[in-house]
Every structure is written in C-alpha cells, then in structure tokens.
Tab-separated table of C-alpha atoms in Angstrom:
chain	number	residue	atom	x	y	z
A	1287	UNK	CA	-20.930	21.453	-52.143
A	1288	UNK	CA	-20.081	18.121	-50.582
A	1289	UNK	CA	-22.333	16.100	-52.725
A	1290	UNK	CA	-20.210	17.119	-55.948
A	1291	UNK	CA	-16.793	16.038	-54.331
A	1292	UNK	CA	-18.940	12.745	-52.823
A	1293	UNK	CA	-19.750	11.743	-56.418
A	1294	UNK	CA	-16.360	12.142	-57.862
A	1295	UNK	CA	-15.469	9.588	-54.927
A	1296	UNK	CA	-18.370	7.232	-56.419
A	1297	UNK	CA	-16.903	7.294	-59.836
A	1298	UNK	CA	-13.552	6.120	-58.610
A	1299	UNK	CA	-12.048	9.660	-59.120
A	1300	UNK	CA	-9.313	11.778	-57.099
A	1301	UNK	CA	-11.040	13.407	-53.860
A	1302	UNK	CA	-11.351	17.265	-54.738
A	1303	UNK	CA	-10.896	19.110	-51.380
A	1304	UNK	CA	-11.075	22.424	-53.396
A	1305	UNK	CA	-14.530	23.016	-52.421
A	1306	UNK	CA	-14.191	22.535	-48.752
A	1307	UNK	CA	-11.396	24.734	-49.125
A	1308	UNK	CA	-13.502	27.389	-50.435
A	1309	UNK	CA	-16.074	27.075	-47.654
A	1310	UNK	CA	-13.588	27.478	-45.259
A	1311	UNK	CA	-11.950	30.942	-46.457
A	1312	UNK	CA	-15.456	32.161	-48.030
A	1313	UNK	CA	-18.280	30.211	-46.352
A	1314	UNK	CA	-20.757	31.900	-43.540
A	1315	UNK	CA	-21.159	29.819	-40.457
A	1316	UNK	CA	-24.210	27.852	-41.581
A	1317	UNK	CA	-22.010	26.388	-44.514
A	1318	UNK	CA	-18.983	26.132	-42.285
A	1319	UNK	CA	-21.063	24.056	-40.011
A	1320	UNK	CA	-22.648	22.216	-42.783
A	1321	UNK	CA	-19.130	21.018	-43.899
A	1322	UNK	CA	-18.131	20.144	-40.002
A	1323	UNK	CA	-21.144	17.388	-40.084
A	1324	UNK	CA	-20.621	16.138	-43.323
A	1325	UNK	CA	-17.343	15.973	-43.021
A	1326	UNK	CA	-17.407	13.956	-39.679
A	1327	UNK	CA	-20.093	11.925	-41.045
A	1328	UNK	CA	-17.783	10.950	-43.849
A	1329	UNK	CA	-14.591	10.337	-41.599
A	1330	UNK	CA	-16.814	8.022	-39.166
A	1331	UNK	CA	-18.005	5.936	-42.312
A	1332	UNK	CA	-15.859	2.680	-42.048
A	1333	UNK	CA	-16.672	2.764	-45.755
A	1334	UNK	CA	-14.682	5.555	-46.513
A	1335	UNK	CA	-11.374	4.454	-47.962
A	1336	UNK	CA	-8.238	5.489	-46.448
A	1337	UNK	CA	-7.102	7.905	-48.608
A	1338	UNK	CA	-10.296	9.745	-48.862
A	1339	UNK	CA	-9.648	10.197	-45.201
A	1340	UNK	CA	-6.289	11.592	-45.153
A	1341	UNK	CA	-7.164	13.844	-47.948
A	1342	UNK	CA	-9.962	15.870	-45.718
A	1343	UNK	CA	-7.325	15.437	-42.670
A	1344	UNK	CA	-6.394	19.067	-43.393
A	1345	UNK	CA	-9.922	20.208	-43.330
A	1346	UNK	CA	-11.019	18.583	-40.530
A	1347	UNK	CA	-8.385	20.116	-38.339
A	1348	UNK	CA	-8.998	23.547	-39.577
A	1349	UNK	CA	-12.878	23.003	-38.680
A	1350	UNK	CA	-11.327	22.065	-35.401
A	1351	UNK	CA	-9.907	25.387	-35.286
A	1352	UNK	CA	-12.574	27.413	-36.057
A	1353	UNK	CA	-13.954	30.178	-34.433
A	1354	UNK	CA	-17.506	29.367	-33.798
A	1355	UNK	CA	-18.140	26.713	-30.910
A	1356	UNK	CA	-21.202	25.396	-32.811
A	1357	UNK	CA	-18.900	24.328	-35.885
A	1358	UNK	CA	-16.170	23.294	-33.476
A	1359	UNK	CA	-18.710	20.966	-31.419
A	1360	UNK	CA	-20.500	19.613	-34.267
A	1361	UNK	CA	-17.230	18.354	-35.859
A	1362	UNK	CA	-16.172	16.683	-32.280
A	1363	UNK	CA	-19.522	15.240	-31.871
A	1364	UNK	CA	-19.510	13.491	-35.628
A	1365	UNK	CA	-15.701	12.473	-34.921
A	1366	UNK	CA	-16.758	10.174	-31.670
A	1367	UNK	CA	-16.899	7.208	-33.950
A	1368	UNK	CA	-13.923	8.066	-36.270
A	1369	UNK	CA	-11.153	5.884	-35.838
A	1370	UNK	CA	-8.539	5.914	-37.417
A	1371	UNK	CA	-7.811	10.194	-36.844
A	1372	UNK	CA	-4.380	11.769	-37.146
A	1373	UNK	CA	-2.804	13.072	-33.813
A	1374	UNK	CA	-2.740	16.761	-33.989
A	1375	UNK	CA	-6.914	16.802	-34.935
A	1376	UNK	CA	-7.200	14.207	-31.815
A	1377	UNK	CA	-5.323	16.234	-29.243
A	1378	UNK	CA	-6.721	20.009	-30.854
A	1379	UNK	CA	-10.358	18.817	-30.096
A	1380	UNK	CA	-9.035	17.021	-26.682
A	1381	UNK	CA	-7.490	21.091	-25.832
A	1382	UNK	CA	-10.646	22.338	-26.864
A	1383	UNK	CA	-13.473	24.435	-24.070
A	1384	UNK	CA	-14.595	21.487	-21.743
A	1385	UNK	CA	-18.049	21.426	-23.252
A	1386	UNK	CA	-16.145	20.122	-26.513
A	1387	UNK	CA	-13.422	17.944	-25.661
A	1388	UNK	CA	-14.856	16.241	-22.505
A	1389	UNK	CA	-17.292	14.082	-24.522
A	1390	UNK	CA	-14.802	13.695	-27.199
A	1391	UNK	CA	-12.404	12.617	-24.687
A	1392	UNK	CA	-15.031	10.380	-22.707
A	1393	UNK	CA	-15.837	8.672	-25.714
A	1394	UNK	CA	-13.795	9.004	-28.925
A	1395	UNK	CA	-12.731	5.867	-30.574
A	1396	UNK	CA	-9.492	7.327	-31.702
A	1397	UNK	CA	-8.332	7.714	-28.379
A	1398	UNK	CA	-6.215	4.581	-27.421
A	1399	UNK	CA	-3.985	3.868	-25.158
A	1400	UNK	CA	-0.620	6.087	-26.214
A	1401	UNK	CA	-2.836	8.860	-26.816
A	1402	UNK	CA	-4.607	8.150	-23.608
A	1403	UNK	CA	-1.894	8.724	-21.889
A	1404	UNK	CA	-0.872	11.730	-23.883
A	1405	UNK	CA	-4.046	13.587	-23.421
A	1406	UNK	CA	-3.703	12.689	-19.437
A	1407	UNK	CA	-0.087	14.242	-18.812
A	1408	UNK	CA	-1.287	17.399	-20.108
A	1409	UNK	CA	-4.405	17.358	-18.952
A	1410	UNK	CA	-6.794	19.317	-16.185
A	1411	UNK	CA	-8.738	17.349	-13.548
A	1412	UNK	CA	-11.843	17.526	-15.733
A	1413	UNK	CA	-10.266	15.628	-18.277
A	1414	UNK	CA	-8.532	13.334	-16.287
A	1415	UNK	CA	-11.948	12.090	-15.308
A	1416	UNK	CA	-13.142	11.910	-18.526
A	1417	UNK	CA	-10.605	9.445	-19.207
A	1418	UNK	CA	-10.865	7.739	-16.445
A	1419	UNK	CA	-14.623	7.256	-16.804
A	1420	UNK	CA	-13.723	5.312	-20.843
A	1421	UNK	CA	-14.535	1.763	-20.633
A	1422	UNK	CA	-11.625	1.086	-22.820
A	1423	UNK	CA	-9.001	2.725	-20.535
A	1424	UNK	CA	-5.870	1.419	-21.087
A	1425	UNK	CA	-3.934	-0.338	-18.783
A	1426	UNK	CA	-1.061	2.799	-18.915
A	1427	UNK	CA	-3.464	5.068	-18.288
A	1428	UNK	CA	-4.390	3.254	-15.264
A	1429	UNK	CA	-0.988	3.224	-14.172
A	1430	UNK	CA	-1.158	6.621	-14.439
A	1431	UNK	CA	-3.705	7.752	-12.773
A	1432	UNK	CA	-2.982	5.250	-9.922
A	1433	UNK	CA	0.660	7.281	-9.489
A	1434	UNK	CA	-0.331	10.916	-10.164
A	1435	UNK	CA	-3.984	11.452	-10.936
A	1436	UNK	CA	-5.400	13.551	-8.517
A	1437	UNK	CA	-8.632	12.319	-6.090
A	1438	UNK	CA	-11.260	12.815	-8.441
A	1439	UNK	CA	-9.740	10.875	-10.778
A	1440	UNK	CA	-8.734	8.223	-9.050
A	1441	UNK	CA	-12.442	8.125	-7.532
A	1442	UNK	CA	-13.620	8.023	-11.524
A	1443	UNK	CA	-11.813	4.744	-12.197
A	1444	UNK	CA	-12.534	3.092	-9.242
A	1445	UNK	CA	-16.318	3.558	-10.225
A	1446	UNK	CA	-15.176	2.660	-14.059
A	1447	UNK	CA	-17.145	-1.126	-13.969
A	1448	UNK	CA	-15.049	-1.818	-16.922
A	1449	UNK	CA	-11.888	-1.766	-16.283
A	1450	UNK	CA	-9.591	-4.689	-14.580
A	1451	UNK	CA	-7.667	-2.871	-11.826
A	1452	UNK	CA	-4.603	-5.404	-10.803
A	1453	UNK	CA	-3.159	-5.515	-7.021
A	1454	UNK	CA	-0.196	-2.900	-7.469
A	1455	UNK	CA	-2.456	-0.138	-8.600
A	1456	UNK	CA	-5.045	-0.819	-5.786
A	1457	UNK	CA	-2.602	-0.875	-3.368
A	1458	UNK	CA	-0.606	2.156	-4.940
A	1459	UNK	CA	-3.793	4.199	-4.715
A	1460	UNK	CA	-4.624	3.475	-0.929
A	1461	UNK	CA	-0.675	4.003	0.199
A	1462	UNK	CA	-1.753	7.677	-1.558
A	1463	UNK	CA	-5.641	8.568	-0.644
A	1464	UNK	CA	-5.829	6.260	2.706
A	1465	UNK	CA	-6.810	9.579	4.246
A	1466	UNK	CA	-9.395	9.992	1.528
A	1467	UNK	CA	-12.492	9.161	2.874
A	1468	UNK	CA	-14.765	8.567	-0.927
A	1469	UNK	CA	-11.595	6.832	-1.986
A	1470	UNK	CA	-11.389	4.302	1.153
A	1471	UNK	CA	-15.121	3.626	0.492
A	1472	UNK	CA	-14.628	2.863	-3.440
A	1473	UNK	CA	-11.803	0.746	-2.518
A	1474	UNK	CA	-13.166	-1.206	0.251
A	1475	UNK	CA	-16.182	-1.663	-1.923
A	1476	UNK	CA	-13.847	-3.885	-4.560
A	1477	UNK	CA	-14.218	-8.003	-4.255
A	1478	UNK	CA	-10.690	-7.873	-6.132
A	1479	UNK	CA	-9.325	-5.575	-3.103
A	1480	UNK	CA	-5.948	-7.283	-1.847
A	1481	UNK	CA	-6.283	-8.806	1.794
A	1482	UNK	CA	-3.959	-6.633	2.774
A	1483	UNK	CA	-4.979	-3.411	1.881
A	1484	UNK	CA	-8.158	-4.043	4.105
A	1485	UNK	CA	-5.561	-5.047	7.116
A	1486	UNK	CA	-3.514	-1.584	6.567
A	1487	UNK	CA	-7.198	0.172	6.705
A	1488	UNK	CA	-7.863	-1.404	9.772
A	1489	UNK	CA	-4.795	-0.784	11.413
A	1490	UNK	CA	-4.689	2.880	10.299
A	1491	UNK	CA	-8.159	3.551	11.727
A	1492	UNK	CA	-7.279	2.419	14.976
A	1493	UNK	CA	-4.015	3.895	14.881
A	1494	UNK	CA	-5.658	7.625	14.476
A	1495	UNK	CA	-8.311	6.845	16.877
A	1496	UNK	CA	-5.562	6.296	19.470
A	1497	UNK	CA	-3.372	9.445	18.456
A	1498	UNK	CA	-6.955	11.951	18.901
A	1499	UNK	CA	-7.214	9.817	22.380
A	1500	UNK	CA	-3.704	10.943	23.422
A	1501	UNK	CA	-4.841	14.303	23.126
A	1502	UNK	CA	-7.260	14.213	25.797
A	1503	UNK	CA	-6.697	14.228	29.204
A	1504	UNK	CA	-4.673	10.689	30.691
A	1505	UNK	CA	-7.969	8.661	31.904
A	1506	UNK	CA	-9.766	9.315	28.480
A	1507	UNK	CA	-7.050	8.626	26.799
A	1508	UNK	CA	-6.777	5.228	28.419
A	1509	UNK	CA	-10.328	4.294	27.552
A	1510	UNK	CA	-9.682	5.381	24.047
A	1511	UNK	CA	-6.866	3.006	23.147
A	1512	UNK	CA	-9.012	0.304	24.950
A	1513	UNK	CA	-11.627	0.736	23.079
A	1514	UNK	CA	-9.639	1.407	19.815
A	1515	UNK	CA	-7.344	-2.078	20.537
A	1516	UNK	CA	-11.074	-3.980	20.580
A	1517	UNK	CA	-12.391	-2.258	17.568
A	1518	UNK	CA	-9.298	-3.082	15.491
A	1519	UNK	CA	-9.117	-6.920	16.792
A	1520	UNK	CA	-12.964	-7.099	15.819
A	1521	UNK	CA	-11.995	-5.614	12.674
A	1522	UNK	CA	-9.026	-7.297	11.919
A	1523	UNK	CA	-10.903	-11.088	12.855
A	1524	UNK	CA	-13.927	-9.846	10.121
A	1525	UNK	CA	-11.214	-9.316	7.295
A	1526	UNK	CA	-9.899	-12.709	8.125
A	1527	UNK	CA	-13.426	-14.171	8.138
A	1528	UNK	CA	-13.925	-13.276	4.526
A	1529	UNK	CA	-10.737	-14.380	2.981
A	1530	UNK	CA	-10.996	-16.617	-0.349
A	1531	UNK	CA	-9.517	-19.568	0.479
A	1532	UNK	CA	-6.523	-20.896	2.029
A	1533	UNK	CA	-3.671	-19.015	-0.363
A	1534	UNK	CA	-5.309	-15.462	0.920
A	1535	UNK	CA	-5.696	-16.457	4.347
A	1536	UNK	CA	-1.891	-17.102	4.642
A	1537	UNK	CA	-1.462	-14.049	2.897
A	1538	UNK	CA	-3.246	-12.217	5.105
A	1539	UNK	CA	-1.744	-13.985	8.016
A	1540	UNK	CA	1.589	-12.927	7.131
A	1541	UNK	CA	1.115	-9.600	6.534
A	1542	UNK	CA	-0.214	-9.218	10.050
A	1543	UNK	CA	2.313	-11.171	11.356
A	1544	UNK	CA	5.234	-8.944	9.459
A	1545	UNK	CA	3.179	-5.916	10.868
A	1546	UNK	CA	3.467	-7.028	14.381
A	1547	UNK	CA	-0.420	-7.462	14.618
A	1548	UNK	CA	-0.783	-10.966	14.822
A	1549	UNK	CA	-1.653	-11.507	18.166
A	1550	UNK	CA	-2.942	-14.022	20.412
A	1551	UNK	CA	-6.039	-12.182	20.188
A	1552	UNK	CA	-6.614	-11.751	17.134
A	1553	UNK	CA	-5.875	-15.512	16.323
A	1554	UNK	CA	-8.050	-16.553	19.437
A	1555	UNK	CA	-11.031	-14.051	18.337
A	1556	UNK	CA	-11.477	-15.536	14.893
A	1557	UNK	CA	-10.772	-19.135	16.090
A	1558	UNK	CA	-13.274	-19.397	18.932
A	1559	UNK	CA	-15.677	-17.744	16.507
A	1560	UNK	CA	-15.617	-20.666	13.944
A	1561	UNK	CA	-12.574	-19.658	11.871
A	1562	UNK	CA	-9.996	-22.790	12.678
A	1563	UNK	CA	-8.148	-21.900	9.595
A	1564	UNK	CA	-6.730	-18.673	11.049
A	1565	UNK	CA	-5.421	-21.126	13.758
A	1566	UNK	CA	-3.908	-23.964	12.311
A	1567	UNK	CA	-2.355	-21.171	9.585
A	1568	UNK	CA	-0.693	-19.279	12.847
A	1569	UNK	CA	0.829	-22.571	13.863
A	1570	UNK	CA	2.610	-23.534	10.988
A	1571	UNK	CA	3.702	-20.126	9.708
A	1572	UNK	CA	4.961	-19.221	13.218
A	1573	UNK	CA	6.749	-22.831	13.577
A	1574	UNK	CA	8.185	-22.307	9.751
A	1575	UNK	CA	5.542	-24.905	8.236
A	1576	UNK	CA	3.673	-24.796	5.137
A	1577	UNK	CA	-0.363	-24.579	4.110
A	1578	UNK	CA	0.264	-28.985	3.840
A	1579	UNK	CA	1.237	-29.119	7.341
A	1580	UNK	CA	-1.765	-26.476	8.525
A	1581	UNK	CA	-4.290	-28.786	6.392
A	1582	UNK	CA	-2.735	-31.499	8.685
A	1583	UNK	CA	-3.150	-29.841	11.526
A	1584	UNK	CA	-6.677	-29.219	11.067
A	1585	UNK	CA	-7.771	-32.767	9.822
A	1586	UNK	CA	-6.394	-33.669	13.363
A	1587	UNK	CA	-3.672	-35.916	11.909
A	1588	UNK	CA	-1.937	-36.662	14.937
A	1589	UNK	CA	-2.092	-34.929	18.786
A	1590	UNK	CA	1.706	-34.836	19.552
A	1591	UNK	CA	2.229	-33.010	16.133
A	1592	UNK	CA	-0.143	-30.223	17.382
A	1593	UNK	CA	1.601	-29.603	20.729
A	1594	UNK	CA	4.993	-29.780	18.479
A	1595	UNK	CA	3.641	-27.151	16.401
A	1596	UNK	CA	1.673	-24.801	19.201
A	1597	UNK	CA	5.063	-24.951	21.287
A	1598	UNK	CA	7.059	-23.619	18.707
A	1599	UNK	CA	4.581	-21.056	17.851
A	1600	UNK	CA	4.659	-19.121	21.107
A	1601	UNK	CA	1.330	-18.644	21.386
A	1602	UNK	CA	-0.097	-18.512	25.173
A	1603	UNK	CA	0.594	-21.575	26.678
A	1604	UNK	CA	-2.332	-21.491	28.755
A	1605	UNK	CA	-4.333	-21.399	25.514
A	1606	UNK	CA	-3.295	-25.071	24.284
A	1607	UNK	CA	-6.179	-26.283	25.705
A	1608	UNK	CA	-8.602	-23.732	23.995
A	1609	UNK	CA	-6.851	-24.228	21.009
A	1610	UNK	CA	-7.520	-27.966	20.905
A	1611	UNK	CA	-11.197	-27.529	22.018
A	1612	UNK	CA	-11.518	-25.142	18.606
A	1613	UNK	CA	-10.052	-27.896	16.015
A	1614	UNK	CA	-11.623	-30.598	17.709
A	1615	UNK	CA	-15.260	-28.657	17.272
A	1616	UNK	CA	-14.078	-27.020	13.648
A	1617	UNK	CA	-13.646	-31.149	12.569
A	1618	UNK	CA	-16.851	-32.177	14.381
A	1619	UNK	CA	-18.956	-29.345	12.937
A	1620	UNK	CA	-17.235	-30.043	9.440
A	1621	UNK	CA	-15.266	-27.385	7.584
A	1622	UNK	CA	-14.991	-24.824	4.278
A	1623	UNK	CA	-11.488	-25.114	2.552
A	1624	UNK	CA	-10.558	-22.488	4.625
A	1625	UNK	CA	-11.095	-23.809	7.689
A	1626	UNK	CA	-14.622	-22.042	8.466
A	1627	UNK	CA	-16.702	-24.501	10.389
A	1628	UNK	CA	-20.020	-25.177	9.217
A	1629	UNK	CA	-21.734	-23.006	12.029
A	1630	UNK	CA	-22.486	-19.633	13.089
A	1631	UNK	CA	-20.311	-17.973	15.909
A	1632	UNK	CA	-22.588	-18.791	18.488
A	1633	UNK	CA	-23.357	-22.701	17.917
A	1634	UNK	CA	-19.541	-22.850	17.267
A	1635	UNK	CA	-19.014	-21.281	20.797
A	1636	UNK	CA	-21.511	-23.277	22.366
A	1637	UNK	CA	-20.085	-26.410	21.132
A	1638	UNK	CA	-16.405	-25.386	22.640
A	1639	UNK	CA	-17.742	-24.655	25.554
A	1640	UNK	CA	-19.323	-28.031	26.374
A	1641	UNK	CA	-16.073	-29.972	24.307
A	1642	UNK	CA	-13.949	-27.946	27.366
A	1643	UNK	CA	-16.416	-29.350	29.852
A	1644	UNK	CA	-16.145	-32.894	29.043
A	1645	UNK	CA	-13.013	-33.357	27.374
A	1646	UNK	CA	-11.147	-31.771	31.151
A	1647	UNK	CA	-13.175	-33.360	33.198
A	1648	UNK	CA	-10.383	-34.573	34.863
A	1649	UNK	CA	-9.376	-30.877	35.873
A	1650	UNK	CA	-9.293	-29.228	39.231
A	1651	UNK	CA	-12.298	-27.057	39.472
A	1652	UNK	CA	-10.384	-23.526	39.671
A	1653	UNK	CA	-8.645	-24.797	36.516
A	1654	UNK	CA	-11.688	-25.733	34.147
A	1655	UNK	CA	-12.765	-22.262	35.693
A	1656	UNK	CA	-9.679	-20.529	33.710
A	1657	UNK	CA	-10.343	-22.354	30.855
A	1658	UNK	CA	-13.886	-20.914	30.745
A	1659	UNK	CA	-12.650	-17.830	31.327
A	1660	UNK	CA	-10.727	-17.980	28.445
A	1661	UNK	CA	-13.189	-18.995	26.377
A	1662	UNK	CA	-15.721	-16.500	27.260
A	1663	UNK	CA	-12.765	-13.462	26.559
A	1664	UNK	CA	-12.368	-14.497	22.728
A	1665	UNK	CA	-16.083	-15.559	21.397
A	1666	UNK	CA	-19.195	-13.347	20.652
A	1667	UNK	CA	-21.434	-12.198	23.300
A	1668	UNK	CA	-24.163	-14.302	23.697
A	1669	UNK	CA	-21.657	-17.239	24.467
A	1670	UNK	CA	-19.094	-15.226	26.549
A	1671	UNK	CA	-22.234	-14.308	29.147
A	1672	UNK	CA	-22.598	-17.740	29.543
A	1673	UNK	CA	-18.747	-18.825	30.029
A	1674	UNK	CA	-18.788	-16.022	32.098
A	1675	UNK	CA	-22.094	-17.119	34.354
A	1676	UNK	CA	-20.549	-20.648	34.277
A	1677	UNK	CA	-16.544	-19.802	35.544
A	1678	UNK	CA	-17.848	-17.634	38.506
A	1679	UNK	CA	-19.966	-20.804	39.699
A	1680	UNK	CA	-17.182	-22.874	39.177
A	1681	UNK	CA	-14.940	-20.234	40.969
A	1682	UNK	CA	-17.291	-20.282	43.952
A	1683	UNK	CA	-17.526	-24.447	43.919
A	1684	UNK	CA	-13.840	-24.574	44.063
C-alpha cells in the first residue's frame, strides 16, 4: 500500500493519502500498524520534502489516536527523530499511557523549548521528569521546573549533565527543597553551586540542630548549641577554604557578614588555618575598603595601614597581634590568589606559633601566654595541644 503512494512521490507526482486513508477505516491491526512504521519512517526521513510531510500530518495523528497501544507506540517510537511535527500530533502522543509518551517526551526531537514548556504545565510528575532528564532542555523549562516542578523533578535536572543551570535557579531551588535531603546532596554536589547557597546550608543545619536541642531538658540543651555553634564555624571556615578566587571570597564574605555570621571566629578559624585571604577581606569590607586595598593588606604594604584598617574593623582587639602573626606567616610561606598560604593547616600553625614567640619577645610572660592561648583556640588540633602545653608553662613561669 505505501510503496504505490512512495513511487508516485519518486516520479515527482501529488502525494495520494487515499490509501492510508483506506487502511485506517478498513485495515486490521497488522496493516494499521504497518502504516504507523512506515509512516514514521517516512516523517523522520530528512529527505522527505515538506509537503509530503504535511500531507500525511492528518494520518499520523489519527494513528496517534488509535485504539491499539501497539500501533499507537510504534508510531511514537518512529516519530523520536521527526522534527519538524505539527503541535496537536506532538502533544496527543505527549497525553498518551506513560509507556508511550515518556520516551517520546524524553527524547523527541520535535519537542523544543515552547513546547517544552507546554507539555510541562500540563503535565504529571512522570513527565515532568522525562523532561527534565532531555539533554536539550530549554532554558524556560528550567525556569520552570526550578519555580514549580515538584522534588522529583527538580532532582532529574540536577542529575541532567547537560544542561547549564545559572545562579538564580540554583538558588531558587534550595530557598524551596533546603529541607529536601536528595535535593541538598545534588546541589551541594555542583562546582557551579553559588558560595552562598553552601553558607545558607550551613547555617540552616546548625540552626535545626539547636531548635531539636531546645527541646531537651536545659543542660542538654546547652551542650547542643555548643556543639552546634563549633560544627557550623568548622563548616562555615571549609566553605571559605574552597572559594575560587578573590571575587567569590568577598562574596562569600559579605553574605556572612549581611547574615550576622561573620564572626571573629569564623575569620580567626580560617585565618590561623592558612586562609589569610578571609582576613585581609574582613578588614577592608568591615572598614569600607575594596579587594585593592585587601591585596595591600596582605602583600604587607605598610604596618600603620593594617592597624588603621583592623581598628576600624572591630574585630577583637586583643587579636591584633594574632592577626599580624597570620599575614606575616601567609607572606613568608607564599600565597594562592586568594590568599591560601602555601601550607597545610598544621605547618601554617606551627609557623604562627613560633612568629608569636619571637616576634613578642619583648612581652611580659602572662601576656605571650594569652597570645598562645589565642592561638591554640582558632587552629586545628594537633597545633592547639601544643599552644595549649606551651601557655600553661608559660602561665606557671610567670
């Protein structure tokens, strides 16, 4: 049946559709389902001229119609490659019994972005992930599905490898599902996750393990937001560790710093464990300076500027000291862009330890003691027994 029509198309003649029309009223399902793969076959050829196309348009969305699910999948399976398709045969197969559309959906070249988004407004969770899963999804759709799409969805194109999520929609989709523990994990996973986002998380995970604390009696309760106020500096001084560079550093910085979380312990904690950046960054954005004068400040371009700059910050006073012991070390170690030293947490600490010891000399003994004290409360744990071992001797001497 299709061969006759196909040969009138070789000779340059008018498509007849007469015959498919025939199959369709008269044919048994073998011949129905005959017609759906030649017929799909023939719309998927990129040979087949336009108009040939449109002409079996009609057919193809009655086959689309029909009652059998064999004829109905067939056509839908032929149709993946089709491209260009009319609307109303798109969005009948995309409406069709998930066994049917969800491929067609999945994977359908005809599907682009407005229709994308078409299928998705009307469309069950199953199919939402279908689209979600394409590896052309359009940027709308991802808009989309970063507003309204439910969980699953949202999990799909977070695993899609091939799409380009920007900022807005990744933060858009943790201000929805930060309480979604699959989603969290797919986000966090992301190298293009926004500082901040990771900042929020942090902050949010403390902040509910000090609100189950509160329910427990006032002593556990106590230990609980103790232990949940060092968990989320540790956390917050590992985020700033693995910023990119000096622009997301500041970023980060001033999110904190808008959120109320940039404290001296935080800034102390990452310092004293190599990061000088997050440092000389809290000076000048506390004091109203700019990333030039923190680049200043930690090339060690002049001593007065840095007390200038800490006093206006309003950082610990007692922590000048510590503060200058870190850049001094961070410069002597030599430095990333960012204002990592070269040098693991504990060599780092080490090395301010013994720059306090020489460089105060001068100081009573009870007050190098309080320096070491310092010290040992901020870096990691090998170095803090020894600050530790070293201010209680110093203690005793004085």
């Amino acid at each position: 049946m299709f061969k006759r029509s196909r040969k009138r198309l070789v000779t340059g003649a008018p498509l007849d559709i007469g015959v498919f029309e025939e199959v369709l009223k008269r044919g048994i399902h073998e011949e129905r389902l005959a017609l759906a793969r030649q017929l799909s076959a023939f719309a998927a050829d990129p040979a087949t001229p336009r108009g040939d196309r449109e002409a079996v348009e009609p057919v193809l969305l009655s086959l689309s119609r029909d009652a059998l699910p064999e004829v109905r999948a067939a056509l839908a399976e032929g149709l993946i490659e089709a491209r260009p398709l009319g609307a109303d045969l798109v969005l009948t197969i995309a409406a069709d019994e998930p066994a049917i559309a969800l491929p067609f959906i999945a994977g359908a070249r005809a599907i682009g972005g407005a229709r994308q988004l078409a299928i998705f407004k009307g469309a069950d969770t199953a199919r939402r992930v279908a689209l979600a899963g394409r590896p052309d999804a359009a940027p709308q759709l991802a808009a989309a599905i970063a507003g309204e799409g439910q969980r699953e969805v949202a999990a799909a194109l977070l695993r899609n490898a091939h799409v380009r999520l920007d900022e807005r929609l990744l933060k858009m989709m943790f201000a929805r599902f930060n309480k979604d523990p699959e989603v969290v994990k797919l986000l966090l996973a992301r190298d293009d996750l926004p500082v901040e986002v990771r900042l929020a998380h942090v902050r949010l995970a403390t902040h509910r393990l000090r609100v189950a604390g509160e329910k427990d009696n006032a002593l556990a309760a106590a230990q609980v937001a103790a232990a949940a106020q060092q968990a989320e500096e540790k956390a917050l001084v590992a985020v700033l560790n693995a910023t990119h560079g000096a622009g997301e550093l500041r970023r980060a910085l001033i999110f904190l710093a808008e959120k109320g979380a940039l404290t001296p312990a935080v800034v102390f904690h990452a310092a004293c464990r190599g990061h000088a950046g997050v440092l000389a960054h809290t000076l000048t954005l506390l004091a109203g300076f700019g990333r030039r004068r923190a680049d200043k400040v930690l090339r060690g371009r002049g001593l007065f500027g840095l007390k200038h700059l800490y006093a206006n910050s309003e950082l610990p006073e007692d922590l000048f000291p510590l503060a200058q012991a870190v850049l001094a070390t961070a410069r002597e170690l030599g430095m990333d862009a960012c204002g990592r030293a070269k040098a693991d947490a504990a060599a780092f600490g080490r090395k301010v330890l013994a720059h306090l010891m020489t460089a105060h000399a001068h100081l009573p003994m009870a007050e190098k003691a309080h320096l070491v004290r310092l010290l040992a409360r901020f870096t990691d744990s090998d170095v803090r027994k020894l600050a530790e071992k070293l201010s209680d001797e110093m203690s005793l001497a004085a």
